[in-house]
């Protein structure tokens, strides 16, 4: 069974046109192993430049552009929002949905996240669905309950069969931007739980969904994390702003 690996860069509200140029120029020489996709997700104003520069540099077709968020609505009076159709028009292929920063600062609920995943899938975009527990939830042994409560509304809304086109990023909130990475054993254990949870709904779909780990992934710890049986790459924050570090992380990923 071939399951692709994905390394996605989440620039968050960082980066500029100079980074768009440096990253696309740098990725021209990145060495990717078999069955690996790389996705760069800048802030919305840079999507268009990134697509253009990726074309100018004739980047490997395994390298795509993603957005960090999308509206669940088709169009209309939603000031500040970006629609799936707009992303399609720009040749954006992926979209991060339900990042913990959006869930906590912008009060996105799992129901709204499910609507967004549905909208993305309907438009032919690949959602990178983010889930993860807080430090307190981990300490009080609620991790599995929390992850199930974040996944189930999406399964209920779009149906498990559609997960064949979904990427899941497990990002423990306490590991994001803190330098505190989950140990590879802990990350594997949680990824295995996520896959088993999906398998209860559909085993063959579960076996094919790429599960990414996110939270303080860097050039030094990526290899060990990516070697775990159920970890199919990463969603990278801070380290994705540094071209050489990011390239090292991309090269460490391998399809399973
Ligand atoms: P860091 O890699 O900076 O910890 O961020 C992880 C993340 O939130 C990616 O979406």
mmCIF file of C-alpha atoms and ligand atoms in Angstrom:
data_model
loop_
_atom_site.group_PDB
_atom_site.id
_atom_site.type_symbol
_atom_site.label_atom_id
_atom_site.label_comp_id
_atom_site.label_asym_id
_atom_site.label_seq_id
_atom_site.Cartn_x
_atom_site.Cartn_y
_atom_site.Cartn_z
ATOM 1 C CA UNK A 1 0.000 0.000 0.000
ATOM 2 C CA UNK A 2 1.402 3.356 -0.964
ATOM 3 C CA UNK A 3 0.694 6.205 1.384
ATOM 4 C CA UNK A 4 2.186 9.500 0.396
ATOM 5 C CA UNK A 5 4.168 11.686 2.755
ATOM 6 C CA UNK A 6 3.605 15.422 2.989
ATOM 7 C CA UNK A 7 5.724 18.194 4.414
ATOM 8 C CA UNK A 8 3.714 21.388 4.738
ATOM 9 C CA UNK A 9 5.075 24.795 5.692
ATOM 10 C CA UNK A 10 2.729 26.912 7.787
ATOM 11 C CA UNK A 11 4.258 30.367 7.690
ATOM 12 C CA UNK A 12 1.482 31.708 9.953
ATOM 13 C CA UNK A 13 1.534 35.558 9.950
ATOM 14 C CA UNK A 14 5.208 35.630 9.000
ATOM 15 C CA UNK A 15 7.196 35.935 5.806
ATOM 16 C CA UNK A 16 7.296 38.473 3.003
ATOM 17 C CA UNK A 17 7.922 38.689 -0.731
ATOM 18 C CA UNK A 18 11.630 38.145 -0.134
ATOM 19 C CA UNK A 19 10.855 34.818 1.553
ATOM 20 C CA UNK A 20 8.560 33.845 -1.335
ATOM 21 C CA UNK A 21 11.508 34.390 -3.700
ATOM 22 C CA UNK A 22 14.085 32.710 -1.455
ATOM 23 C CA UNK A 23 11.897 29.681 -0.757
ATOM 24 C CA UNK A 24 10.910 29.048 -4.373
ATOM 25 C CA UNK A 25 14.526 29.506 -5.526
ATOM 26 C CA UNK A 26 15.724 27.179 -2.740
ATOM 27 C CA UNK A 27 13.151 24.477 -3.463
ATOM 28 C CA UNK A 28 14.397 24.231 -7.026
ATOM 29 C CA UNK A 29 17.246 22.067 -5.733
ATOM 30 C CA UNK A 30 15.448 20.174 -2.964
ATOM 31 C CA UNK A 31 15.985 16.398 -3.035
ATOM 32 C CA UNK A 32 12.661 14.650 -2.465
ATOM 33 C CA UNK A 33 12.254 10.939 -1.850
ATOM 34 C CA UNK A 34 9.533 8.874 -3.532
ATOM 35 C CA UNK A 35 5.883 9.740 -3.036
ATOM 36 C CA UNK A 36 6.409 13.019 -1.165
ATOM 37 C CA UNK A 37 4.462 16.252 -1.551
ATOM 38 C CA UNK A 38 5.664 19.614 -0.276
ATOM 39 C CA UNK A 39 3.131 22.353 0.421
ATOM 40 C CA UNK A 40 3.923 25.985 1.198
ATOM 41 C CA UNK A 41 1.178 27.870 3.031
ATOM 42 C CA UNK A 42 1.843 31.616 3.245
ATOM 43 C CA UNK A 43 -0.565 34.343 4.354
ATOM 44 C CA UNK A 44 -3.287 35.008 1.766
ATOM 45 C CA UNK A 45 -1.666 38.131 0.212
ATOM 46 C CA UNK A 46 1.339 36.041 -0.881
ATOM 47 C CA UNK A 47 -0.514 33.107 -2.432
ATOM 48 C CA UNK A 48 -0.531 34.561 -5.899
ATOM 49 C CA UNK A 49 3.182 35.478 -5.846
ATOM 50 C CA UNK A 50 4.081 32.061 -4.543
ATOM 51 C CA UNK A 51 2.189 30.317 -7.348
ATOM 52 C CA UNK A 52 3.822 32.622 -9.899
ATOM 53 C CA UNK A 53 7.325 32.115 -8.498
ATOM 54 C CA UNK A 54 6.845 28.342 -8.319
ATOM 55 C CA UNK A 55 6.057 28.471 -12.040
ATOM 56 C CA UNK A 56 8.951 30.819 -12.803
ATOM 57 C CA UNK A 57 11.340 28.420 -11.042
ATOM 58 C CA UNK A 58 9.678 25.424 -12.782
ATOM 59 C CA UNK A 59 9.405 23.656 -9.432
ATOM 60 C CA UNK A 60 8.827 19.926 -9.265
ATOM 61 C CA UNK A 61 5.104 19.206 -9.602
ATOM 62 C CA UNK A 62 5.262 17.542 -6.155
ATOM 63 C CA UNK A 63 5.543 21.057 -4.693
ATOM 64 C CA UNK A 64 2.251 22.885 -4.250
ATOM 65 C CA UNK A 65 0.805 25.976 -2.634
ATOM 66 C CA UNK A 66 -1.694 25.965 0.222
ATOM 67 C CA UNK A 67 -3.740 28.534 2.117
ATOM 68 C CA UNK A 68 -3.880 28.815 5.910
ATOM 69 C CA UNK A 69 -7.648 29.155 6.134
ATOM 70 C CA UNK A 70 -10.770 29.358 3.979
ATOM 71 C CA UNK A 71 -14.367 30.427 4.453
ATOM 72 C CA UNK A 72 -17.108 27.827 4.757
ATOM 73 C CA UNK A 73 -19.329 30.156 2.690
ATOM 74 C CA UNK A 74 -19.377 30.258 -1.100
ATOM 75 C CA UNK A 75 -19.432 34.039 -1.525
ATOM 76 C CA UNK A 76 -21.151 37.141 -0.187
ATOM 77 C CA UNK A 77 -20.960 39.665 2.633
ATOM 78 C CA UNK A 78 -18.152 38.117 4.702
ATOM 79 C CA UNK A 79 -15.605 40.911 5.010
ATOM 80 C CA UNK A 80 -12.040 39.705 5.308
ATOM 81 C CA UNK A 81 -12.773 36.140 4.242
ATOM 82 C CA UNK A 82 -11.386 34.123 1.314
ATOM 83 C CA UNK A 83 -13.495 31.595 -0.607
ATOM 84 C CA UNK A 84 -12.629 28.181 -2.013
ATOM 85 C CA UNK A 85 -13.328 29.503 -5.506
ATOM 86 C CA UNK A 86 -10.750 32.273 -5.050
ATOM 87 C CA UNK A 87 -8.166 29.699 -3.976
ATOM 88 C CA UNK A 88 -9.015 27.557 -6.991
ATOM 89 C CA UNK A 89 -8.639 30.494 -9.322
ATOM 90 C CA UNK A 90 -5.114 31.067 -7.961
ATOM 91 C CA UNK A 91 -4.191 27.359 -8.446
ATOM 92 C CA UNK A 92 -3.913 26.833 -4.703
ATOM 93 C CA UNK A 93 -4.256 23.089 -4.055
ATOM 94 C CA UNK A 94 -4.284 22.668 -0.254
ATOM 95 C CA UNK A 95 -5.799 24.504 2.683
ATOM 96 C CA UNK A 96 -5.030 24.250 6.389
ATOM 97 C CA UNK A 97 -8.284 24.021 8.335
ATOM 98 C CA UNK A 98 -8.890 24.154 12.092
ATOM 99 C CA UNK A 99 -5.400 25.087 13.199
ATOM 100 C CA UNK A 100 -5.322 25.370 16.996
ATOM 101 C CA UNK A 101 -4.578 29.092 16.710
ATOM 102 C CA UNK A 102 -7.830 29.556 14.760
ATOM 103 C CA UNK A 103 -9.731 27.371 17.208
ATOM 104 C CA UNK A 104 -8.444 29.298 20.223
ATOM 105 C CA UNK A 105 -8.038 32.932 19.033
ATOM 106 C CA UNK A 106 -10.892 33.023 16.516
ATOM 107 C CA UNK A 107 -13.205 30.600 18.319
ATOM 108 C CA UNK A 108 -13.590 28.200 15.410
ATOM 109 C CA UNK A 109 -15.647 25.251 16.581
ATOM 110 C CA UNK A 110 -15.340 21.677 15.354
ATOM 111 C CA UNK A 111 -18.718 22.138 13.620
ATOM 112 C CA UNK A 112 -17.417 25.155 11.713
ATOM 113 C CA UNK A 113 -14.228 23.263 10.933
ATOM 114 C CA UNK A 114 -16.374 20.445 9.508
ATOM 115 C CA UNK A 115 -18.223 22.974 7.276
ATOM 116 C CA UNK A 116 -14.873 24.299 6.041
ATOM 117 C CA UNK A 117 -13.561 20.809 5.269
ATOM 118 C CA UNK A 118 -16.766 20.130 3.365
ATOM 119 C CA UNK A 119 -16.440 23.381 1.392
ATOM 120 C CA UNK A 120 -12.795 22.634 0.566
ATOM 121 C CA UNK A 121 -13.526 19.087 -0.610
ATOM 122 C CA UNK A 122 -16.481 20.231 -2.702
ATOM 123 C CA UNK A 123 -14.167 22.689 -4.460
ATOM 124 C CA UNK A 124 -11.485 20.055 -5.106
ATOM 125 C CA UNK A 125 -9.039 21.470 -2.554
ATOM 126 C CA UNK A 126 -7.175 19.123 -0.208
ATOM 127 C CA UNK A 127 -7.866 20.072 3.405
ATOM 128 C CA UNK A 128 -5.097 19.706 5.981
ATOM 129 C CA UNK A 129 -7.337 19.171 8.988
ATOM 130 C CA UNK A 130 -5.592 20.109 12.237
ATOM 131 C CA UNK A 131 -6.421 18.458 15.532
ATOM 132 C CA UNK A 132 -4.656 18.403 18.877
ATOM 133 C CA UNK A 133 -5.012 18.528 22.635
ATOM 134 C CA UNK A 134 -3.901 21.193 25.116
ATOM 135 C CA UNK A 135 -1.316 20.600 27.823
ATOM 136 C CA UNK A 136 -4.023 20.340 30.458
ATOM 137 C CA UNK A 137 -6.026 17.890 28.367
ATOM 138 C CA UNK A 138 -2.919 15.715 27.939
ATOM 139 C CA UNK A 139 -2.164 15.937 31.679
ATOM 140 C CA UNK A 140 -5.694 14.869 32.578
ATOM 141 C CA UNK A 141 -5.646 11.984 30.082
ATOM 142 C CA UNK A 142 -8.287 13.463 27.824
ATOM 143 C CA UNK A 143 -6.179 13.377 24.660
ATOM 144 C CA UNK A 144 -8.114 10.619 22.920
ATOM 145 C CA UNK A 145 -11.509 12.068 23.866
ATOM 146 C CA UNK A 146 -10.491 15.490 22.551
ATOM 147 C CA UNK A 147 -9.130 14.125 19.265
ATOM 148 C CA UNK A 148 -12.264 12.025 18.764
ATOM 149 C CA UNK A 149 -14.450 15.070 19.434
ATOM 150 C CA UNK A 150 -12.517 17.051 16.805
ATOM 151 C CA UNK A 151 -12.663 14.277 14.188
ATOM 152 C CA UNK A 152 -16.210 12.985 14.604
ATOM 153 C CA UNK A 153 -18.068 16.146 13.452
ATOM 154 C CA UNK A 154 -16.000 16.129 10.253
ATOM 155 C CA UNK A 155 -16.667 12.430 9.641
ATOM 156 C CA UNK A 156 -20.375 13.036 10.297
ATOM 157 C CA UNK A 157 -20.527 15.946 7.867
ATOM 158 C CA UNK A 158 -18.448 14.770 4.917
ATOM 159 C CA UNK A 159 -18.587 10.969 5.344
ATOM 160 C CA UNK A 160 -15.561 8.765 5.975
ATOM 161 C CA UNK A 161 -15.144 7.862 2.273
ATOM 162 C CA UNK A 162 -14.190 11.477 1.521
ATOM 163 C CA UNK A 163 -11.261 11.220 3.949
ATOM 164 C CA UNK A 164 -9.375 9.615 1.095
ATOM 165 C CA UNK A 165 -8.841 13.251 -0.020
ATOM 166 C CA UNK A 166 -8.101 14.626 3.471
ATOM 167 C CA UNK A 167 -4.758 15.112 5.197
ATOM 168 C CA UNK A 168 -4.775 15.183 8.997
ATOM 169 C CA UNK A 169 -2.203 17.115 11.015
ATOM 170 C CA UNK A 170 -1.889 16.146 14.661
ATOM 171 C CA UNK A 171 -0.478 19.127 16.524
ATOM 172 C CA UNK A 172 -0.385 18.901 20.316
ATOM 173 C CA UNK A 173 -1.038 22.524 21.339
ATOM 174 C CA UNK A 174 1.664 22.383 24.031
ATOM 175 C CA UNK A 175 4.300 21.541 21.404
ATOM 176 C CA UNK A 176 3.512 24.429 19.034
ATOM 177 C CA UNK A 177 6.210 27.093 18.973
ATOM 178 C CA UNK A 178 7.484 25.997 22.376
ATOM 179 C CA UNK A 179 10.471 23.872 21.387
ATOM 180 C CA UNK A 180 8.791 21.067 23.374
ATOM 181 C CA UNK A 181 8.346 18.331 20.758
ATOM 182 C CA UNK A 182 6.341 15.252 21.627
ATOM 183 C CA UNK A 183 8.731 12.318 21.857
ATOM 184 C CA UNK A 184 8.631 10.165 18.754
ATOM 185 C CA UNK A 185 7.048 7.355 20.816
ATOM 186 C CA UNK A 186 4.339 9.646 22.163
ATOM 187 C CA UNK A 187 3.651 11.088 18.722
ATOM 188 C CA UNK A 188 3.486 7.598 17.179
ATOM 189 C CA UNK A 189 1.124 6.365 19.896
ATOM 190 C CA UNK A 190 -1.253 9.263 19.223
ATOM 191 C CA UNK A 191 -1.026 8.906 15.442
ATOM 192 C CA UNK A 192 -1.823 5.231 15.828
ATOM 193 C CA UNK A 193 -4.888 6.151 17.884
ATOM 194 C CA UNK A 194 -6.027 8.565 15.147
ATOM 195 C CA UNK A 195 -5.608 5.921 12.455
ATOM 196 C CA UNK A 196 -7.457 3.346 14.540
ATOM 197 C CA UNK A 197 -10.242 5.838 15.197
ATOM 198 C CA UNK A 198 -10.656 6.388 11.441
ATOM 199 C CA UNK A 199 -10.416 2.623 10.866
ATOM 200 C CA UNK A 200 -13.476 2.069 13.030
ATOM 201 C CA UNK A 201 -15.365 3.935 10.323
ATOM 202 C CA UNK A 202 -13.466 2.576 7.305
ATOM 203 C CA UNK A 203 -10.301 0.526 7.503
ATOM 204 C CA UNK A 204 -9.106 0.924 3.926
ATOM 205 C CA UNK A 205 -9.594 4.705 3.965
ATOM 206 C CA UNK A 206 -7.786 4.942 7.318
ATOM 207 C CA UNK A 207 -4.790 3.097 5.899
ATOM 208 C CA UNK A 208 -4.407 5.717 3.165
ATOM 209 C CA UNK A 209 -4.891 9.023 5.023
ATOM 210 C CA UNK A 210 -1.587 10.890 5.491
ATOM 211 C CA UNK A 211 -1.166 11.781 9.176
ATOM 212 C CA UNK A 212 1.260 14.644 9.746
ATOM 213 C CA UNK A 213 2.877 15.582 13.023
ATOM 214 C CA UNK A 214 3.232 19.265 13.922
ATOM 215 C CA UNK A 215 4.813 21.012 16.893
ATOM 216 C CA UNK A 216 8.436 22.179 17.037
ATOM 217 C CA UNK A 217 9.562 19.937 14.180
ATOM 218 C CA UNK A 218 13.046 20.938 13.064
ATOM 219 C CA UNK A 219 15.958 19.725 10.973
ATOM 220 C CA UNK A 220 17.338 17.713 13.909
ATOM 221 C CA UNK A 221 14.240 15.848 15.070
ATOM 222 C CA UNK A 222 12.385 15.326 11.762
ATOM 223 C CA UNK A 223 14.111 12.108 10.772
ATOM 224 C CA UNK A 224 13.193 10.240 13.938
ATOM 225 C CA UNK A 225 9.609 11.515 13.860
ATOM 226 C CA UNK A 226 9.103 10.665 10.180
ATOM 227 C CA UNK A 227 10.486 7.147 10.727
ATOM 228 C CA UNK A 228 7.485 6.253 12.922
ATOM 229 C CA UNK A 229 4.996 3.844 11.376
ATOM 230 C CA UNK A 230 1.991 6.193 11.409
ATOM 231 C CA UNK A 231 3.733 9.537 10.895
ATOM 232 C CA UNK A 232 3.589 10.555 7.237
ATOM 233 C CA UNK A 233 5.372 13.886 7.348
ATOM 234 C CA UNK A 234 4.920 17.142 9.172
ATOM 235 C CA UNK A 235 3.242 20.525 9.425
ATOM 236 C CA UNK A 236 6.110 22.865 10.095
ATOM 237 C CA UNK A 237 5.860 26.336 11.659
ATOM 238 C CA UNK A 238 9.012 28.177 12.744
ATOM 239 C CA UNK A 239 11.498 25.974 10.891
ATOM 240 C CA UNK A 240 9.620 26.480 7.609
ATOM 241 C CA UNK A 241 10.715 30.129 7.551
ATOM 242 C CA UNK A 242 14.331 29.054 7.054
ATOM 243 C CA UNK A 243 14.970 27.743 3.560
ATOM 244 C CA UNK A 244 17.845 25.352 4.307
ATOM 245 C CA UNK A 245 16.238 23.930 7.452
ATOM 246 C CA UNK A 246 12.986 23.431 5.613
ATOM 247 C CA UNK A 247 14.721 21.688 2.720
ATOM 248 C CA UNK A 248 16.389 19.287 5.164
ATOM 249 C CA UNK A 249 12.973 18.475 6.639
ATOM 250 C CA UNK A 250 11.473 17.937 3.160
ATOM 251 C CA UNK A 251 14.293 15.552 2.247
ATOM 252 C CA UNK A 252 13.723 13.470 5.389
ATOM 253 C CA UNK A 253 10.140 12.564 4.408
ATOM 254 C CA UNK A 254 9.369 9.329 2.600
ATOM 255 C CA UNK A 255 6.124 7.723 1.441
ATOM 256 C CA UNK A 256 5.165 4.501 3.259
HETATM 257 P P1 LIG B 1 6.064 25.236 15.180
HETATM 258 O O1 LIG B 1 6.723 24.296 14.209
HETATM 259 O O2 LIG B 1 6.612 26.621 15.142
HETATM 260 O O3 LIG B 1 6.025 24.645 16.557
HETATM 261 O O4 LIG B 1 4.538 25.382 14.716
HETATM 262 C C1 LIG B 1 3.807 24.246 14.474
HETATM 263 C C2 LIG B 1 2.534 24.628 13.838
HETATM 264 O O5 LIG B 1 1.658 25.180 14.457
HETATM 265 C C3 LIG B 1 2.380 24.363 12.398
HETATM 266 O O6 LIG B 1 1.062 24.529 12.007
#
